[in-house]
């Protein structure tokens, strides 16, 4: 199998797995804080074992500054997950996932705010198009506070993910697996005060879904993504990333009967197309092999738009 073909298969599989994440969250029966805490716990075990077996801890490349940046990115990542999972409860997996994919626009705004990067007229146009899509997708009517809350949670998750990406893009010379490991480890003490272990003890079969979130959606999925990044050009990564929302919407309909209405459906391609254009207009940073790869945020840490939950 050709290298690029293998990378395509790996990333497609990773995005399909990501599209099923919402079902694991909902079926676990746990609150968002418990879900994220145990995702961090089981995910850390999976990433730690994999990194150890591959010898990644030898010559890890961390300095005090890089470790601090990874920890800061981890704080943003874990609370991004909390808000995203809150959005699943308040609205639907489909709506939350589509709104979550406004992340590239917040990353553009962060660059303008902190790095004084110029926002071109073209990017402003794509931002406006995405905003129009967001208005259509929200489908919020007067009195529908649940949908409005879900929209707010998904947007907050998108902002936090953009912050995580912004911070961890400044880390170079460290394998993304190790950055992800640090970030999920940071989540354990951060979320400990919010986790209700008494309620978690009553989950029963829900524990299987929580273990799956850690081993499949944080261990296996990240390993597949990082392997694919080293084999694929930026453009292909950006396009394949949209397998995730497509699968998430399909799964949400198949399992829970949720579907986006006609007016909302008109907004989906506006957000997707605008996001893709903004992503491809950004400088390519994601194609280097893993040992030399810089900033990769833990929730699909590629700066080239592989945005997963």
Coordinates of C-alpha atoms in Angstrom, one line a residue:
X1 CA 0.0 0.0 0.0
X2 CA 1.4 3.4 -1.0
X3 CA 2.4 5.7 1.9
X4 CA -0.3 8.4 1.0
X5 CA -3.0 5.7 0.5
X6 CA -2.2 4.3 3.9
X7 CA -2.3 7.8 5.4
X8 CA -5.7 8.4 3.8
X9 CA -7.1 5.1 5.2
X10 CA -5.7 5.9 8.7
X11 CA -7.1 9.4 8.8
X12 CA -10.5 8.4 7.4
X13 CA -10.8 5.7 10.0
X14 CA -9.8 8.2 12.7
X15 CA -12.5 10.6 11.6
X16 CA -15.1 7.9 11.4
X17 CA -14.2 7.0 15.0
X18 CA -14.5 10.6 16.0
X19 CA -17.9 10.8 14.5
X20 CA -19.1 8.1 16.9
X21 CA -17.8 10.0 20.0
X22 CA -21.1 11.6 20.8
X23 CA -22.9 8.3 21.1
X24 CA -20.2 7.1 23.6
X25 CA -20.7 10.3 25.7
X26 CA -24.5 10.1 25.7
X27 CA -24.7 6.3 26.3
X28 CA -22.3 6.5 29.3
X29 CA -24.9 8.2 31.3
X30 CA -22.3 10.3 33.1
X31 CA -22.2 14.0 33.5
X32 CA -19.8 15.9 31.2
X33 CA -17.3 16.4 34.0
X34 CA -17.2 12.7 34.8
X35 CA -17.0 11.8 31.1
X36 CA -14.0 14.1 30.6
X37 CA -12.3 13.0 33.8
X38 CA -12.4 9.3 32.9
X39 CA -11.6 10.0 29.2
X40 CA -8.4 11.7 30.5
X41 CA -7.7 8.8 32.8
X42 CA -8.1 6.0 30.3
X43 CA -6.7 8.1 27.5
X44 CA -3.6 8.8 29.5
X45 CA -3.1 5.0 30.2
X46 CA -3.5 4.3 26.5
X47 CA -1.2 7.0 25.3
X48 CA 1.3 6.3 28.0
X49 CA 1.6 2.6 27.2
X50 CA 1.8 3.3 23.4
X51 CA 4.5 6.0 23.9
X52 CA 6.5 3.7 26.2
X53 CA 6.4 0.8 23.8
X54 CA 7.5 3.0 21.0
X55 CA 10.3 4.5 23.0
X56 CA 9.0 8.1 22.7
X57 CA 10.0 9.0 26.3
X58 CA 13.7 8.7 25.3
X59 CA 14.9 12.1 24.0
X60 CA 11.4 13.5 24.5
X61 CA 12.4 17.1 23.7
X62 CA 10.5 18.7 26.5
X63 CA 11.9 21.8 28.2
X64 CA 10.3 23.7 31.1
X65 CA 8.7 26.2 28.7
X66 CA 7.4 23.5 26.3
X67 CA 6.0 21.5 29.2
X68 CA 4.2 24.7 30.5
X69 CA 2.7 25.4 27.1
X70 CA 1.5 21.8 26.8
X71 CA -0.1 22.0 30.2
X72 CA -1.8 25.3 29.4
X73 CA -3.1 23.8 26.1
X74 CA -4.3 20.8 28.2
X75 CA -6.4 23.1 30.4
X76 CA -8.0 24.6 27.3
X77 CA -8.5 21.1 25.8
X78 CA -10.2 19.4 28.8
X79 CA -12.7 22.3 29.3
X80 CA -13.3 22.4 25.6
X81 CA -14.5 18.7 25.9
X82 CA -16.7 19.6 28.9
X83 CA -18.4 22.4 26.9
X84 CA -18.8 20.2 23.8
X85 CA -20.4 17.4 25.8
X86 CA -22.7 19.9 27.6
X87 CA -23.7 21.0 24.1
X88 CA -24.6 17.4 23.2
X89 CA -27.0 17.3 26.2
X90 CA -28.5 20.7 25.6
X91 CA -29.2 20.4 21.9
X92 CA -28.0 17.4 19.7
X93 CA -24.8 15.8 18.5
X94 CA -25.4 17.0 15.0
X95 CA -25.9 20.7 15.8
X96 CA -23.1 20.8 18.4
X97 CA -20.7 19.2 16.0
X98 CA -21.4 21.6 13.1
X99 CA -21.2 24.7 15.3
X100 CA -18.0 23.2 16.8
X101 CA -16.4 23.4 13.4
X102 CA -16.3 27.2 13.6
X103 CA -12.9 26.8 15.3
X104 CA -10.7 28.0 12.5
X105 CA -12.4 31.4 12.5
X106 CA -11.6 31.9 16.2
X107 CA -8.0 30.8 15.5
X108 CA -7.8 33.6 12.8
X109 CA -9.2 36.1 15.3
X110 CA -6.7 35.0 17.9
X111 CA -3.8 35.5 15.5
X112 CA -5.1 39.0 14.7
X113 CA -5.5 39.9 18.4
X114 CA -2.2 38.5 19.8
X115 CA 0.1 38.2 16.8
X116 CA -1.2 41.2 14.9
X117 CA -1.7 39.0 11.9
X118 CA -3.6 40.8 9.1
X119 CA -7.0 39.4 8.3
X120 CA -7.4 39.7 4.5
X121 CA -10.5 40.7 2.8
X122 CA -11.0 37.2 1.6
X123 CA -10.9 35.8 5.1
X124 CA -13.3 38.4 6.3
X125 CA -15.7 37.2 3.5
X126 CA -15.3 33.6 4.6
X127 CA -15.9 34.7 8.2
X128 CA -19.1 36.4 7.2
X129 CA -20.2 33.4 5.2
X130 CA -19.6 31.1 8.1
X131 CA -21.6 33.4 10.4
X132 CA -24.5 33.3 8.0
X133 CA -24.3 29.5 8.1
X134 CA -24.1 29.6 11.8
X135 CA -27.3 31.6 12.0
X136 CA -29.1 29.2 9.7
X137 CA -27.8 26.1 11.5
X138 CA -28.8 27.3 14.9
X139 CA -32.4 27.3 13.9
X140 CA -33.2 28.9 17.2
X141 CA -36.7 30.2 17.6
X142 CA -38.0 32.5 20.3
X143 CA -38.4 30.6 23.6
X144 CA -36.1 27.8 22.6
X145 CA -33.6 28.3 25.4
X146 CA -32.2 24.7 25.2
X147 CA -31.1 25.2 21.7
X148 CA -29.6 28.6 22.5
X149 CA -27.7 27.1 25.5
X150 CA -26.4 24.2 23.3
X151 CA -25.3 26.7 20.7
X152 CA -23.5 28.7 23.4
X153 CA -21.8 25.6 24.8
X154 CA -20.6 24.5 21.3
X155 CA -19.2 28.0 20.5
X156 CA -17.4 28.1 23.9
X157 CA -15.9 24.7 23.1
X158 CA -14.8 26.0 19.7
X159 CA -13.1 29.0 21.3
X160 CA -11.3 26.9 23.9
X161 CA -10.1 24.5 21.1
X162 CA -8.8 27.5 19.1
X163 CA -6.9 28.7 22.2
X164 CA -5.4 25.2 22.7
X165 CA -4.3 25.1 19.1
X166 CA -2.9 28.6 19.3
X167 CA -0.8 27.7 22.4
X168 CA 0.4 24.3 21.3
X169 CA 1.4 25.4 17.9
X170 CA 4.3 27.1 19.7
X171 CA 5.7 23.7 20.8
X172 CA 8.4 22.3 18.5
X173 CA 10.6 19.2 18.6
X174 CA 8.2 17.1 20.7
X175 CA 6.2 14.2 19.4
X176 CA 2.4 15.0 19.4
X177 CA 1.7 11.8 21.3
X178 CA 3.6 13.1 24.2
X179 CA 2.0 16.6 24.0
X180 CA -1.4 14.8 24.0
X181 CA -0.3 12.7 27.0
X182 CA 0.6 15.8 29.0
X183 CA -2.7 17.4 28.2
X184 CA -4.9 14.6 29.3
X185 CA -2.8 14.2 32.5
X186 CA -3.4 17.8 33.3
X187 CA -7.1 17.2 33.0
X188 CA -7.1 14.8 36.0
X189 CA -6.3 17.3 38.8
X190 CA -8.2 20.1 37.0
X191 CA -11.4 18.0 36.9
X192 CA -11.1 16.2 40.1
X193 CA -13.0 18.8 42.2
X194 CA -15.9 18.6 39.7
X195 CA -16.2 14.9 39.4
X196 CA -19.0 13.1 41.3
X197 CA -17.5 9.6 42.0
X198 CA -20.6 8.6 43.9
X199 CA -22.7 9.0 40.8
X200 CA -20.0 7.4 38.6
X201 CA -20.1 4.3 40.8
X202 CA -23.7 3.7 39.8
X203 CA -23.1 3.8 36.0
X204 CA -23.1 0.1 35.5
X205 CA -22.8 -0.6 31.8
X206 CA -21.9 3.0 31.3
X207 CA -18.3 2.2 32.3
X208 CA -17.8 0.3 29.0
X209 CA -18.6 3.5 27.1
X210 CA -16.2 5.5 29.3
X211 CA -13.4 3.0 28.8
X212 CA -14.1 3.2 25.0
X213 CA -13.8 7.0 25.1
X214 CA -10.3 6.7 26.6
X215 CA -9.0 3.7 24.7
X216 CA -10.6 4.2 21.3
X217 CA -11.4 8.0 21.0
X218 CA -8.2 9.2 22.8
X219 CA -5.7 6.4 22.4
X220 CA -6.4 4.6 19.1
X221 CA -7.9 7.6 17.3
X222 CA -4.9 9.9 18.1
X223 CA -2.4 7.3 17.1
X224 CA -4.1 6.9 13.7
X225 CA -4.3 10.7 13.2
X226 CA -0.7 11.3 14.0
X227 CA 0.5 8.5 11.8
X228 CA -1.6 9.9 8.9
X229 CA -0.3 13.5 9.3
X230 CA 3.2 12.4 8.5
X231 CA 2.0 10.9 5.2
X232 CA -0.5 13.4 3.8
X233 CA -0.4 16.9 2.3
X234 CA -2.3 19.6 4.1
X235 CA -5.0 19.9 1.6
X236 CA -6.0 16.2 1.9
X237 CA -5.9 16.4 5.7
X238 CA -8.3 19.4 5.6
X239 CA -10.7 17.7 3.3
X240 CA -10.7 14.4 5.1
X241 CA -11.3 16.2 8.4
X242 CA -14.9 16.8 7.3
X243 CA -15.6 13.1 7.4
X244 CA -16.1 13.7 11.2
X245 CA -19.1 16.0 11.1
X246 CA -20.7 13.9 8.3
X247 CA -20.4 10.7 10.3
X248 CA -21.5 12.4 13.5
X249 CA -24.7 13.7 11.8
X250 CA -25.4 10.3 10.3
X251 CA -24.9 8.5 13.6
X252 CA -27.1 11.0 15.4
X253 CA -29.9 10.4 13.0
X254 CA -29.5 6.6 13.0
X255 CA -29.2 6.2 16.8
X256 CA -31.3 9.0 18.2
X257 CA -33.5 10.1 15.3
X258 CA -32.1 13.6 15.4
X259 CA -31.7 15.4 12.1
X260 CA -31.1 18.9 11.0
X261 CA -34.1 20.7 9.4
X262 CA -34.2 22.1 5.9
X263 CA -33.2 25.6 6.9
X264 CA -30.5 24.4 9.2
X265 CA -29.2 22.1 6.4
X266 CA -28.7 25.1 4.2
X267 CA -26.2 26.5 6.8
X268 CA -24.0 23.3 7.0
X269 CA -22.3 23.7 3.6
X270 CA -21.7 27.4 4.3
X271 CA -19.8 26.6 7.5
X272 CA -18.0 23.6 6.0
X273 CA -16.9 25.4 2.8
X274 CA -15.8 28.6 4.6
X275 CA -13.9 26.6 7.2
X276 CA -12.1 24.6 4.5
X277 CA -11.2 27.8 2.6
X278 CA -9.8 29.5 5.7
X279 CA -7.9 26.4 6.7
X280 CA -6.3 25.9 3.3
X281 CA -5.4 29.6 3.2
X282 CA -3.3 29.2 6.4
X283 CA 0.4 28.4 6.3
X284 CA 1.0 24.7 6.0
X285 CA 2.6 23.4 9.3
X286 CA 1.2 19.9 9.6
X287 CA 3.0 17.8 7.1
X288 CA 6.3 17.0 8.8
X289 CA 7.0 13.6 10.3
X290 CA 6.1 13.2 13.9
X291 CA 9.5 13.7 15.5
X292 CA 9.8 17.2 14.1
X293 CA 6.2 18.1 14.3
X294 CA 5.3 21.2 16.3
X295 CA 2.1 22.3 17.7
X296 CA -0.6 19.8 17.8
X297 CA -3.5 20.2 20.2
X298 CA -4.8 17.1 21.8
X299 CA -8.3 17.1 20.4
X300 CA -7.0 16.4 16.9
X301 CA -4.2 18.6 17.4
X302 CA -3.4 19.4 13.8
X303 CA -3.5 23.0 12.8
X304 CA -4.7 22.0 9.5
X305 CA -8.3 21.5 10.6
X306 CA -8.6 18.0 11.8
X307 CA -11.0 19.1 14.5
X308 CA -12.3 16.2 16.7
X309 CA -14.0 16.1 20.0

